[in-house]
Amino acid sequence: MSALGYYPGCSLSGSAGEYDRSLRAVAGRLDVELRDIPDWVCCGATSAHAIDHAAAVCLAADTLAKARRAGLAQVLAPCAMCYQRLATAAHDLRRNPAIAAALDEAPGLENVKPLSVLGWLSNGASGVLKSRITRSLANLKVACYYGCLLVRPPKITGVCDVETPRQMEQLVTLLGGQAVRWSMATECCGASFALSQKSTVLRQGRRICDAAAKAGAEVFCVACPMCHANLDMRQGEMGLAQEDRLPVVYLTQLAGWAMGLDAATLGLDKHFVPAVRALAREKN
Amino acid sequence: MSSGNTSSLAEKIREATGSTPLDCYQCGRCAAGCPQNVPGEMDVSPTRVMHWLQLEAAFPERASEYTQRALGAETPWLCAGCQACTTRCPQGVDIAAAMDVLRQEGLERGVTATTRRVRDIQALHRTFLDGALGHGRIHEIFLVIGYKLRTGHFLQDAALGPAMMARGKLHLLPGKSADTSRVKKAVERLKKS
């Protein structure tokens, strides 16, 4: 069994509990041991880098330091925001030795590698993943929604096809789903304004939902708790009638479903737009 | 375009990001791809802000006018941080990180925009960062309450809370907190270095 550092972050410890549960269940099936970073602190998210650069980089670098101390070379950060902050800290540490010094850390902290769920599943784990599939997604039409921070900016994420990424589509195809071609896969949902500037999230959310529906999607697949909250909780406020709302599921829930895990284990019953029926329907 | 005086915003952005708005040639790609550069949101386009930073550096006798325009605009605060501009800039200007610098400089100098929505956005960031540095973790219900107390938006999303709680998505009791004394010390040190 291989071990991986695990940084759940605040969202997965709160409103995005089903992302955490489904991820842990999938890791179990893939024989990957997740080791929580001891005493981890919040990554600072948008707010830290918006108003205090030093706080932003120290909060995120602290997690890399705790991972190194625990002997973990890689840290899986399922939240796209956390992933982006940890990866940005690694980038900043490379440029500025004063950061490690301020934390009383020896050089080389930047070598601890943050991993996104997308990176984890599409690189290392996809071979094993394929062997664990017991229940095909039966050509379920999926709009793969990356949002911003899983892919941008490429100097931080290392994603090369940044305007038209394909990793999530490849995984969905592997799971037996059908990834639709659509126009808004990497458009921002405005998540950082969910509390403070609602006009942004409702406008962006509606544009994203309309584009997915137009492309014939039956569900959204996401790998970010903020994208999930915005798209799942606010489709009514966006003016979409009950029958026009699209379920929003995490990539780990889709993977877990294809591995035969049940809806409750994956937290598929926790969504605002009901998701289980879309996945459970008989097809073929 | 001159290389800019040492205290210009362009120079501060270069120090912080390794890229400079002086390289911008005003192609407009940042403005075209920006989800917030639409009617009712940003007051000026990011391309225009980059131009003000160039003018600030190039015309010392009128610098203060352009400093005030760049720091007093709503645009840096309405930036969603989606990184589309940074990704697409053909000149390698890290525009999203430049917006971070403008927000922080504006706060330090006390010259940011003071519209209601900018104050709301500032209130959220402050509440969030205080929570992160104070408790080590963000407890969502405390974040919402802290934000509402700061802004007076008590009724916003009032129906969402019970619906989230019914789905086990909102926890009344705080989870674990984490020790941030090491991080707080590092922040102070880094600011002095």
Tab-separated table of N, CA and C in Angstrom, chain A residues 7-19 42-47 49 77-85 145-150 187-195 201-202 204-205 208 220-235 238 248-250, chain B residues 80-82 124 128 138 140 143 160 164 169:
chain	number	residue	atom	x	y	z
A	7	TYR	N	-4.229	16.611	2.687
A	7	TYR	CA	-4.583	17.915	3.251
A	7	TYR	C	-6.054	18.169	2.943
A	8	PRO	N	-6.956	17.813	3.855
A	8	PRO	CA	-8.382	17.966	3.536
A	8	PRO	C	-8.814	19.415	3.382
A	9	GLY	N	-8.247	20.320	4.184
A	9	GLY	CA	-8.643	21.722	4.123
A	9	GLY	C	-9.981	21.951	4.783
A	10	CYS	N	-10.345	23.235	4.907
A	10	CYS	CA	-11.527	23.610	5.700
A	10	CYS	C	-12.840	23.182	5.042
A	11	SER	N	-12.957	23.337	3.719
A	11	SER	CA	-14.214	23.000	3.038
A	11	SER	C	-14.556	21.533	3.206
A	12	LEU	N	-13.558	20.665	3.007
A	12	LEU	CA	-13.831	19.235	3.094
A	12	LEU	C	-14.102	18.797	4.526
A	13	SER	N	-13.655	19.637	5.486
A	13	SER	CA	-13.966	19.351	6.884
A	13	SER	C	-15.324	19.923	7.264
A	14	GLY	N	-15.962	20.670	6.339
A	14	GLY	CA	-17.247	21.302	6.626
A	14	GLY	C	-18.284	20.947	5.570
A	15	SER	N	-18.664	21.950	4.760
A	15	SER	CA	-19.799	21.763	3.853
A	15	SER	C	-19.519	20.769	2.726
A	16	ALA	N	-18.258	20.499	2.425
A	16	ALA	CA	-17.956	19.560	1.335
A	16	ALA	C	-17.545	18.196	1.882
A	17	GLY	N	-18.200	17.785	2.972
A	17	GLY	CA	-17.874	16.502	3.603
A	17	GLY	C	-17.968	15.314	2.656
A	18	GLU	N	-18.881	15.395	1.679
A	18	GLU	CA	-19.039	14.252	0.771
A	18	GLU	C	-17.849	14.109	-0.185
A	19	TYR	N	-17.150	15.223	-0.424
A	19	TYR	CA	-15.932	15.142	-1.252
A	19	TYR	C	-14.876	14.355	-0.481
A	42	CYS	N	-5.352	26.237	7.834
A	42	CYS	CA	-6.035	26.746	6.631
A	42	CYS	C	-5.020	27.309	5.636
A	43	CYS	N	-5.278	27.121	4.342
A	43	CYS	CA	-4.353	27.594	3.296
A	43	CYS	C	-4.452	29.107	3.092
A	44	GLY	N	-5.460	29.747	3.683
A	44	GLY	CA	-5.627	31.193	3.505
A	44	GLY	C	-6.557	31.548	2.361
A	45	ALA	N	-6.672	30.639	1.394
A	45	ALA	CA	-7.595	30.784	0.270
A	45	ALA	C	-7.479	32.148	-0.417
A	46	THR	N	-8.547	32.578	-1.060
A	46	THR	CA	-8.528	33.835	-1.810
A	46	THR	C	-8.232	35.022	-0.904
A	47	SER	N	-8.841	34.999	0.289
A	47	SER	CA	-8.781	36.190	1.133
A	47	SER	C	-7.364	36.535	1.562
A	49	HIS	N	-4.441	35.888	-0.029
A	49	HIS	CA	-3.619	36.501	-1.086
A	49	HIS	C	-4.211	37.814	-1.583
A	77	ALA	N	-4.177	17.600	-2.226
A	77	ALA	CA	-5.060	18.681	-1.775
A	77	ALA	C	-6.290	18.683	-2.687
A	78	PRO	N	-7.371	18.024	-2.273
A	78	PRO	CA	-8.531	17.863	-3.156
A	78	PRO	C	-9.228	19.171	-3.522
A	79	CYS	N	-9.234	20.135	-2.620
A	79	CYS	CA	-9.850	21.423	-2.930
A	79	CYS	C	-8.950	22.170	-3.910
A	80	ALA	N	-9.537	22.670	-4.993
A	80	ALA	CA	-8.744	23.353	-6.019
A	80	ALA	C	-8.070	24.605	-5.470
A	81	MET	N	-8.772	25.268	-4.540
A	81	MET	CA	-8.205	26.483	-3.932
A	81	MET	C	-6.978	26.130	-3.094
A	82	CYS	N	-7.129	25.116	-2.219
A	82	CYS	CA	-5.993	24.676	-1.390
A	82	CYS	C	-4.836	24.252	-2.284
A	83	TYR	N	-5.159	23.458	-3.316
A	83	TYR	CA	-4.112	22.962	-4.216
A	83	TYR	C	-3.335	24.129	-4.824
A	84	GLN	N	-4.098	25.115	-5.314
A	84	GLN	CA	-3.497	26.279	-5.948
A	84	GLN	C	-2.633	27.063	-4.962
A	85	ARG	N	-3.091	27.205	-3.704
A	85	ARG	CA	-2.308	27.961	-2.711
A	85	ARG	C	-1.023	27.215	-2.345
A	145	TYR	N	-16.254	20.020	-15.604
A	145	TYR	CA	-16.072	21.431	-15.274
A	145	TYR	C	-14.843	21.593	-14.392
A	146	TYR	N	-13.806	22.206	-14.947
A	146	TYR	CA	-12.541	22.388	-14.244
A	146	TYR	C	-12.536	23.651	-13.385
A	147	GLY	N	-13.268	24.684	-13.856
A	147	GLY	CA	-13.148	25.981	-13.202
A	147	GLY	C	-11.754	26.547	-13.419
A	148	CYS	N	-11.334	27.409	-12.497
A	148	CYS	CA	-10.081	28.150	-12.709
A	148	CYS	C	-8.840	27.444	-12.210
A	149	LEU	N	-8.874	27.105	-10.918
A	149	LEU	CA	-7.619	26.946	-10.194
A	149	LEU	C	-6.977	25.574	-10.318
A	150	LEU	N	-7.711	24.610	-10.878
A	150	LEU	CA	-7.093	23.315	-11.144
A	150	LEU	C	-6.101	23.425	-12.281
A	187	GLU	N	-14.166	28.219	-17.436
A	187	GLU	CA	-14.652	29.552	-17.064
A	187	GLU	C	-14.790	29.621	-15.542
A	188	CYS	N	-14.548	30.802	-14.974
A	188	CYS	CA	-14.631	30.977	-13.519
A	188	CYS	C	-16.094	31.011	-13.066
A	189	CYS	N	-16.408	30.347	-11.943
A	189	CYS	CA	-17.773	30.384	-11.414
A	189	CYS	C	-17.966	31.544	-10.432
A	190	GLY	N	-16.879	32.256	-10.127
A	190	GLY	CA	-16.982	33.416	-9.229
A	190	GLY	C	-17.013	33.055	-7.758
A	191	ALA	N	-16.561	31.850	-7.425
A	191	ALA	CA	-16.736	31.306	-6.076
A	191	ALA	C	-16.252	32.225	-4.957
A	192	SER	N	-15.174	32.958	-5.187
A	192	SER	CA	-14.650	33.761	-4.084
A	192	SER	C	-15.621	34.874	-3.690
A	193	PHE	N	-16.637	35.096	-4.534
A	193	PHE	CA	-17.636	36.123	-4.225
A	193	PHE	C	-18.963	35.534	-3.738
A	194	ALA	N	-18.961	34.255	-3.359
A	194	ALA	CA	-20.218	33.607	-2.982
A	194	ALA	C	-20.940	34.358	-1.876
A	195	LEU	N	-20.186	34.947	-0.943
A	195	LEU	CA	-20.820	35.714	0.127
A	195	LEU	C	-20.879	37.203	-0.179
A	201	VAL	N	-21.703	35.383	-8.851
A	201	VAL	CA	-21.873	33.926	-8.873
A	201	VAL	C	-23.160	33.515	-9.582
A	202	LEU	N	-24.196	34.330	-9.473
A	202	LEU	CA	-25.434	33.959	-10.159
A	202	LEU	C	-25.279	34.114	-11.676
A	204	GLN	N	-22.373	34.062	-13.500
A	204	GLN	CA	-21.443	33.063	-14.030
A	204	GLN	C	-22.058	31.657	-13.942
A	205	GLY	N	-22.724	31.369	-12.828
A	205	GLY	CA	-23.337	30.053	-12.659
A	205	GLY	C	-24.363	29.782	-13.734
A	208	ILE	N	-22.758	29.028	-17.059
A	208	ILE	CA	-22.141	27.694	-17.051
A	208	ILE	C	-23.222	26.610	-17.180
A	220	PHE	N	-22.910	17.524	-14.089
A	220	PHE	CA	-21.600	18.170	-14.032
A	220	PHE	C	-20.661	17.266	-13.256
A	221	CYS	N	-19.405	17.225	-13.675
A	221	CYS	CA	-18.368	16.613	-12.844
A	221	CYS	C	-17.401	17.720	-12.433
A	222	VAL	N	-17.144	17.829	-11.119
A	222	VAL	CA	-16.252	18.887	-10.625
A	222	VAL	C	-15.195	18.292	-9.691
A	223	ALA	N	-14.146	19.065	-9.449
A	223	ALA	CA	-13.116	18.646	-8.494
A	223	ALA	C	-12.733	19.823	-7.605
A	224	CYS	N	-13.737	20.630	-7.244
A	224	CYS	CA	-13.490	21.806	-6.411
A	224	CYS	C	-14.735	22.050	-5.561
A	225	PRO	N	-14.579	22.150	-4.237
A	225	PRO	CA	-15.748	22.336	-3.374
A	225	PRO	C	-16.459	23.673	-3.572
A	226	MET	N	-15.699	24.703	-4.011
A	226	MET	CA	-16.355	25.998	-4.237
A	226	MET	C	-17.204	25.948	-5.503
A	227	CYS	N	-16.645	25.367	-6.570
A	227	CYS	CA	-17.430	25.182	-7.793
A	227	CYS	C	-18.683	24.388	-7.454
A	228	HIS	N	-18.517	23.334	-6.639
A	228	HIS	CA	-19.647	22.480	-6.312
A	228	HIS	C	-20.733	23.259	-5.581
A	229	ALA	N	-20.345	24.000	-4.563
A	229	ALA	CA	-21.327	24.745	-3.776
A	229	ALA	C	-22.074	25.738	-4.664
A	230	ASN	N	-21.323	26.463	-5.474
A	230	ASN	CA	-21.958	27.479	-6.313
A	230	ASN	C	-22.929	26.882	-7.300
A	231	LEU	N	-22.529	25.791	-7.938
A	231	LEU	CA	-23.388	25.225	-8.979
A	231	LEU	C	-24.529	24.409	-8.379
A	232	ASP	N	-24.268	23.689	-7.292
A	232	ASP	CA	-25.293	22.801	-6.749
A	232	ASP	C	-26.350	23.558	-5.944
A	233	MET	N	-25.919	24.541	-5.145
A	233	MET	CA	-26.861	25.158	-4.194
A	233	MET	C	-27.673	26.291	-4.785
A	234	ARG	N	-27.258	26.830	-5.928
A	234	ARG	CA	-27.869	28.085	-6.364
A	234	ARG	C	-28.603	28.014	-7.698
A	235	GLN	N	-28.883	26.808	-8.193
A	235	GLN	CA	-29.543	26.744	-9.504
A	235	GLN	C	-30.962	27.315	-9.458
A	238	MET	N	-30.612	30.932	-9.682
A	238	MET	CA	-30.215	31.316	-11.040
A	238	MET	C	-31.418	31.366	-11.970
A	248	VAL	N	-24.717	18.004	-9.727
A	248	VAL	CA	-23.282	18.322	-9.737
A	248	VAL	C	-22.593	17.293	-8.846
A	249	VAL	N	-21.735	16.477	-9.410
A	249	VAL	CA	-21.067	15.450	-8.610
A	249	VAL	C	-19.557	15.642	-8.659
A	250	TYR	N	-18.909	15.201	-7.600
A	250	TYR	CA	-17.446	15.246	-7.561
A	250	TYR	C	-16.869	14.105	-8.392
B	80	ALA	N	-11.865	38.310	-9.643
B	80	ALA	CA	-12.237	37.044	-9.002
B	80	ALA	C	-11.014	36.158	-8.767
B	81	GLY	N	-9.851	36.600	-9.227
B	81	GLY	CA	-8.638	35.794	-9.046
B	81	GLY	C	-8.639	34.526	-9.874
B	82	CYS	N	-9.308	34.534	-11.026
B	82	CYS	CA	-9.459	33.300	-11.812
B	82	CYS	C	-8.241	32.995	-12.666
B	124	LEU	N	-15.340	40.583	3.949
B	124	LEU	CA	-15.235	39.127	3.861
B	124	LEU	C	-13.771	38.688	3.977
B	128	PHE	N	-12.294	36.376	6.947
B	128	PHE	CA	-11.706	35.081	6.599
B	128	PHE	C	-10.269	34.988	7.118
B	138	ILE	N	-11.029	27.467	9.100
B	138	ILE	CA	-12.255	28.235	8.892
B	138	ILE	C	-13.449	27.359	9.235
B	140	GLU	N	-17.249	27.339	8.838
B	140	GLU	CA	-18.059	28.100	7.876
B	140	GLU	C	-19.138	28.965	8.534
B	143	LEU	N	-17.674	32.056	9.864
B	143	LEU	CA	-17.301	32.967	8.777
B	143	LEU	C	-18.518	33.779	8.341
B	160	LEU	N	-30.665	29.480	2.999
B	160	LEU	CA	-29.662	28.486	2.626
B	160	LEU	C	-29.143	27.725	3.849
B	164	MET	N	-28.793	23.731	4.178
B	164	MET	CA	-27.466	23.106	4.267
B	164	MET	C	-27.392	22.217	5.499
B	169	LYS	N	-24.444	19.729	5.890
B	169	LYS	CA	-23.362	20.525	5.309
B	169	LYS	C	-22.931	21.692	6.182
